[in-house]
Amino acid sequence: MAAELYLVDTSAWIYALRRDSITRIRQRLDQLLQLNAVRITPYVRLELLTNVRTEEEFLRLEKGLGAVAEATLNNETWNLACRLGFSLRSQGVSLATPCVISAACAMHHQAILLHADNGYDLAASHLQCALESYAYLLPA
């Protein structure tokens, strides 16, 4: 049986990497990283790296993320994202475009989408991928 893969959304990375990190998210991400089960999209990498404050933080994060295997976004994935976004919208479900991209990528790679974003939870019944949600840990 193949090991499970986890596509980690920006929302989970942010709460794991912050100085005041959410312990359960950080520990779960550390556990999955040790198992080499984490995948990251180029888009999530972009979101994370463009939001650091200093060159030192950029270089440290760039190096760390460089060790994480990439879940590619090929034409098939982009087409799936387009179809998913349209389908969600036509059913009255609003999900931010970056989240649509991550969900489509998780679906394409048959990965579990690990996140800390209520938007995924609200759209869960419309997504064809497993979710591991930590949104309930976020401050109100």
XYZ file of N, CA and C in Angstrom:
420
model
N 0.840 -1.189 0.000
C 0.000 0.000 0.000
C 0.881 1.247 0.000
N 0.552 2.189 -0.858
C 1.334 3.423 -0.962
C 1.107 4.306 0.260
N 2.152 5.008 0.646
C 2.042 5.932 1.774
C 1.171 7.112 1.367
N 0.437 7.652 2.335
C -0.404 8.810 2.058
C 0.452 10.050 1.864
N 0.031 10.882 0.934
C 0.682 12.160 0.688
C -0.216 13.272 1.199
N 0.411 14.326 1.676
C -0.309 15.474 2.213
C 0.116 16.723 1.468
N -0.844 17.353 0.825
C -0.599 18.649 0.222
C -0.911 19.679 1.307
N 0.089 20.438 1.700
C -0.087 21.382 2.807
C -0.376 22.765 2.243
N -1.527 23.293 2.631
C -1.973 24.606 2.184
C -1.211 25.708 2.921
N -1.174 26.873 2.299
C -0.514 28.039 2.888
C -0.993 28.294 4.312
N -2.284 28.136 4.542
C -2.846 28.419 5.865
C -2.181 27.587 6.958
N -1.912 26.328 6.686
C -1.260 25.476 7.688
C 0.210 25.848 7.852
N 0.888 26.107 6.733
C 2.296 26.510 6.814
C 2.444 27.760 7.676
N 1.581 28.736 7.450
C 1.688 30.002 8.189
C 1.595 29.766 9.686
N 0.602 28.983 10.107
C 0.427 28.746 11.545
C 1.491 27.817 12.122
N 2.180 27.073 11.284
C 3.282 26.227 11.755
C 4.587 27.004 11.845
N 4.776 27.982 10.968
C 6.056 28.689 10.877
C 6.142 29.948 11.732
N 5.026 30.460 12.172
C 5.039 31.701 12.952
C 5.793 31.522 14.263
N 6.325 32.634 14.762
C 6.983 32.579 16.084
C 6.007 32.092 17.147
N 4.776 32.554 17.060
C 3.734 32.110 17.990
C 2.888 31.023 17.316
N 3.567 29.987 16.852
C 2.919 28.919 16.084
C 1.838 28.216 16.903
N 0.935 27.576 16.184
C -0.059 26.719 16.829
C 0.589 25.342 16.936
N 0.833 24.928 18.151
C 1.631 23.735 18.439
C 1.143 22.500 17.690
N -0.154 22.237 17.694
C -0.661 21.011 17.051
C -0.395 21.011 15.553
N -0.501 22.169 14.921
C -0.230 22.244 13.479
C 1.260 22.049 13.229
N 2.094 22.731 14.012
C 3.549 22.611 13.848
C 3.997 21.171 14.062
N 3.497 20.523 15.115
C 3.888 19.142 15.403
C 3.438 18.187 14.298
N 2.238 18.399 13.783
C 1.739 17.531 12.713
C 2.575 17.713 11.446
N 2.877 18.954 11.121
C 3.697 19.213 9.942
C 5.089 18.615 10.113
N 5.690 18.775 11.287
C 7.004 18.175 11.561
C 6.960 16.658 11.380
N 5.909 16.034 11.905
C 5.755 14.580 11.792
C 5.688 14.152 10.322
N 4.885 14.848 9.545
C 4.729 14.502 8.131
C 5.993 14.786 7.331
N 6.706 15.848 7.686
C 7.976 16.148 7.016
C 8.993 15.036 7.263
N 9.037 14.517 8.485
C 9.958 13.421 8.807
C 9.627 12.162 8.006
N 8.356 11.986 7.681
C 7.923 10.825 6.894
C 8.047 11.063 5.389
N 8.508 12.253 5.007
C 8.597 12.651 3.599
C 7.238 12.548 2.910
N 6.186 12.885 3.645
C 4.822 12.768 3.133
C 4.242 14.109 2.696
N 4.998 15.187 2.852
C 4.504 16.527 2.541
C 4.821 16.895 1.098
N 3.838 17.511 0.458
C 4.024 18.076 -0.869
C 3.589 19.536 -0.815
N 4.210 20.339 -1.672
C 3.894 21.763 -1.725
C 3.731 22.159 -3.186
N 2.798 23.054 -3.452
C 2.638 23.545 -4.820
C 3.548 24.751 -5.028
N 3.912 25.015 -6.266
C 4.697 26.219 -6.542
C 3.956 27.483 -6.093
N 2.636 27.467 -6.180
C 1.838 28.624 -5.779
C 1.936 28.868 -4.274
N 1.862 27.806 -3.483
C 1.998 27.944 -2.024
C 3.402 28.424 -1.680
N 4.403 27.884 -2.351
C 5.780 28.334 -2.141
C 5.884 29.845 -2.417
N 5.265 30.282 -3.500
C 5.246 31.704 -3.848
C 4.580 32.529 -2.749
N 3.425 32.084 -2.282
C 2.725 32.821 -1.223
C 3.584 32.948 0.030
N 4.241 31.877 0.403
C 5.058 31.897 1.621
C 6.287 32.785 1.460
N 6.992 32.628 0.356
C 8.246 33.369 0.178
C 8.037 34.859 -0.084
N 6.922 35.229 -0.660
C 6.697 36.654 -0.923
C 6.172 37.395 0.296
N 5.939 36.688 1.371
C 5.419 37.342 2.573
C 6.395 37.362 3.739
N 7.648 37.011 3.503
C 8.650 37.140 4.566
C 9.128 38.590 4.610
N 9.721 38.967 5.714
C 10.082 40.374 5.906
C 11.536 40.703 5.587
N 12.426 39.740 5.752
C 13.846 40.051 5.584
C 14.510 39.068 4.632
N 15.657 39.464 4.133
C 16.446 38.588 3.260
C 16.835 37.307 4.000
N 17.195 37.447 5.262
C 17.579 36.282 6.071
C 16.421 35.295 6.179
N 15.221 35.800 6.470
C 14.045 34.930 6.546
C 13.775 34.271 5.193
N 13.918 35.059 4.120
C 13.688 34.527 2.778
C 14.625 33.358 2.500
N 15.920 33.555 2.753
C 16.908 32.511 2.468
C 16.678 31.264 3.316
N 16.347 31.462 4.585
C 16.104 30.323 5.477
C 14.869 29.534 5.021
N 13.794 30.258 4.711
C 12.568 29.588 4.285
C 12.737 28.946 2.907
N 13.416 29.635 2.007
C 13.669 29.088 0.673
C 14.424 27.760 0.775
N 15.418 27.713 1.642
C 16.189 26.481 1.833
C 15.303 25.377 2.414
N 14.532 25.709 3.437
C 13.656 24.717 4.058
C 12.608 24.179 3.098
N 11.979 25.074 2.353
C 10.956 24.641 1.401
C 11.564 23.879 0.230
N 12.824 24.165 -0.072
C 13.506 23.453 -1.149
C 13.643 21.969 -0.878
N 13.572 21.582 0.381
C 13.674 20.171 0.751
C 12.326 19.452 0.661
N 11.258 20.200 0.410
C 9.917 19.618 0.336
C 9.589 19.310 -1.125
N 9.139 18.102 -1.376
C 8.807 17.696 -2.746
C 7.650 18.525 -3.289
N 7.728 18.805 -4.567
C 6.723 19.644 -5.214
C 5.599 18.806 -5.805
N 4.375 19.266 -5.591
C 3.210 18.713 -6.279
C 3.000 19.596 -7.498
N 3.274 19.067 -8.646
C 3.282 19.874 -9.862
C 1.887 20.362 -10.239
N 1.893 21.493 -10.899
C 0.668 22.061 -11.458
C 0.815 22.024 -12.977
N 0.391 20.922 -13.582
C 0.487 20.807 -15.034
C -0.842 21.235 -15.670
N -0.944 21.136 -16.981
C -2.171 21.557 -17.669
C -3.401 20.822 -17.158
N -3.246 19.552 -16.870
C -4.373 18.770 -16.360
C -4.843 19.323 -15.014
N -3.899 19.688 -14.163
C -4.247 20.247 -12.856
C -4.938 21.595 -13.014
N -4.399 22.445 -13.894
C -5.021 23.758 -14.122
C -6.431 23.599 -14.687
N -6.621 22.670 -15.613
C -7.958 22.433 -16.170
C -8.914 21.943 -15.094
N -8.426 21.073 -14.219
C -9.234 20.599 -13.099
C -9.601 21.764 -12.179
N -8.656 22.657 -11.926
C -8.924 23.831 -11.085
C -9.986 24.724 -11.725
N -9.893 24.930 -13.020
C -10.894 25.748 -13.722
C -12.279 25.131 -13.592
N -12.362 23.834 -13.833
C -13.643 23.132 -13.741
C -14.172 23.158 -12.307
N -13.298 22.930 -11.340
C -13.704 22.934 -9.936
C -14.208 24.312 -9.524
N -13.475 25.355 -9.883
C -13.898 26.713 -9.542
C -15.256 27.045 -10.124
N -15.465 26.676 -11.386
C -16.756 26.902 -12.030
C -17.858 26.117 -11.324
N -17.593 24.857 -11.051
C -18.581 23.994 -10.404
C -18.972 24.528 -9.026
N -17.978 24.915 -8.245
C -18.265 25.462 -6.914
C -19.120 26.718 -7.028
N -18.709 27.626 -7.887
C -19.413 28.898 -8.045
C -20.852 28.665 -8.504
N -21.051 27.721 -9.438
C -22.399 27.464 -9.952
C -23.301 26.824 -8.900
N -22.687 26.255 -7.855
C -23.463 25.680 -6.756
C -23.576 26.646 -5.576
N -23.112 27.871 -5.782
C -23.213 28.885 -4.736
C -22.161 28.766 -3.657
N -21.097 28.025 -3.939
C -20.021 27.837 -2.963
C -18.867 28.761 -3.332
N -18.479 29.595 -2.389
C -17.392 30.538 -2.632
C -16.106 30.007 -1.998
N -15.096 29.819 -2.817
C -13.789 29.377 -2.342
C -12.748 30.216 -3.072
N -11.847 30.824 -2.323
C -10.833 31.695 -2.914
C -10.034 30.938 -3.974
N -9.631 31.654 -5.003
C -8.902 31.038 -6.117
C -7.671 30.248 -5.673
N -6.819 30.771 -4.765
C -5.680 29.949 -4.321
C -6.124 28.626 -3.684
N -7.260 28.652 -2.988
C -7.776 27.426 -2.373
C -8.292 26.458 -3.433
N -8.908 26.994 -4.482
C -9.365 26.147 -5.592
C -8.164 25.452 -6.231
N -7.082 26.192 -6.410
C -5.868 25.619 -7.005
C -5.318 24.503 -6.118
N -5.227 24.754 -4.815
C -4.710 23.729 -3.896
C -5.611 22.505 -3.865
N -6.924 22.719 -3.836
C -7.856 21.589 -3.813
C -7.732 20.763 -5.090
N -7.648 21.430 -6.228
C -7.501 20.713 -7.500
C -6.196 19.932 -7.534
N -5.143 20.518 -7.010
C -3.848 19.835 -6.982
C -3.915 18.605 -6.075
N -4.562 18.743 -4.922
C -4.723 17.595 -4.021
C -5.541 16.501 -4.705
N -6.592 16.897 -5.399
C -7.415 15.927 -6.116
C -6.586 15.219 -7.188
N -5.849 15.995 -7.956
C -5.043 15.435 -9.050
C -3.989 14.449 -8.539
N -3.364 14.782 -7.427
C -2.288 13.942 -6.881
C -2.787 12.927 -5.851
N -4.104 12.881 -5.661
C -4.722 11.978 -4.686
C -4.072 12.143 -3.317
N -3.915 13.395 -2.935
C -3.288 13.734 -1.657
C -4.348 14.240 -0.683
N -4.029 14.145 0.575
C -4.871 14.718 1.621
C -4.496 16.187 1.741
N -5.480 17.055 1.746
C -5.235 18.492 1.836
C -5.249 18.901 3.303
N -4.084 19.252 3.816
C -3.937 19.675 5.209
C -4.015 21.197 5.232
N -4.910 21.735 6.053
C -5.159 23.175 6.025
C -5.618 23.703 7.381
N -5.666 25.027 7.460
C -6.220 25.730 8.623
C -7.074 26.886 8.107
N -7.985 26.572 7.199
C -8.789 27.582 6.511
C -10.246 27.128 6.494
N -11.114 27.907 7.127
C -12.534 27.552 7.194
C -13.179 27.399 5.821
N -12.640 28.076 4.818
C -13.201 27.981 3.472
C -13.241 26.552 2.958
N -12.189 25.803 3.224
C -12.169 24.400 2.795
C -13.248 23.600 3.515
N -13.412 23.863 4.799
C -14.415 23.123 5.564
C -15.820 23.400 5.031
N -16.082 24.657 4.655
C -17.391 25.013 4.117
C -17.635 24.373 2.753
N -16.583 24.142 1.996
C -16.702 23.553 0.657
C -16.466 22.046 0.656
N -16.194 21.462 1.800
C -15.742 20.063 1.891
C -16.627 19.078 1.136
N -17.932 19.227 1.234
C -18.822 18.257 0.587
C -18.783 18.359 -0.936
N -18.174 19.416 -1.459
C -18.076 19.612 -2.902
C -16.687 19.262 -3.450
N -15.767 18.930 -2.571
C -14.393 18.630 -2.988
C -14.192 17.124 -3.045
N -13.463 16.675 -4.023
C -13.202 15.246 -4.171
C -11.793 14.921 -3.696
N -11.507 15.375 -2.482
C -10.232 15.034 -1.852
C -10.461 15.000 -0.346
N -9.638 14.241 0.333
C -9.723 14.175 1.788
C -9.105 15.440 2.375
N -9.677 15.901 3.471
C -9.177 17.087 4.154
C -8.723 16.723 5.558
N -7.648 17.346 5.990
C -7.237 17.287 7.391
C -7.235 18.736 7.864
N -8.266 19.075 8.619
C -8.508 20.471 8.979
C -8.029 20.803 10.386
N -7.374 21.946 10.474
C -6.979 22.505 11.760
C -7.590 23.889 11.942
N -8.601 24.195 11.148
C -9.257 25.501 11.229
C -9.896 25.708 12.599
N -10.322 24.632 13.233
C -10.964 24.735 14.541
C -10.008 25.247 15.618
N -8.713 25.208 15.355
C -7.729 25.681 16.331
C -7.481 27.185 16.250
N -7.997 27.821 15.219
C -7.722 29.237 15.019
C -8.477 30.087 16.026
N -7.853 31.191 16.431
C -8.551 32.097 17.340
C -9.788 32.680 16.656
N -10.802 32.930 17.437
C -12.067 33.458 16.886
C -11.951 34.872 16.392
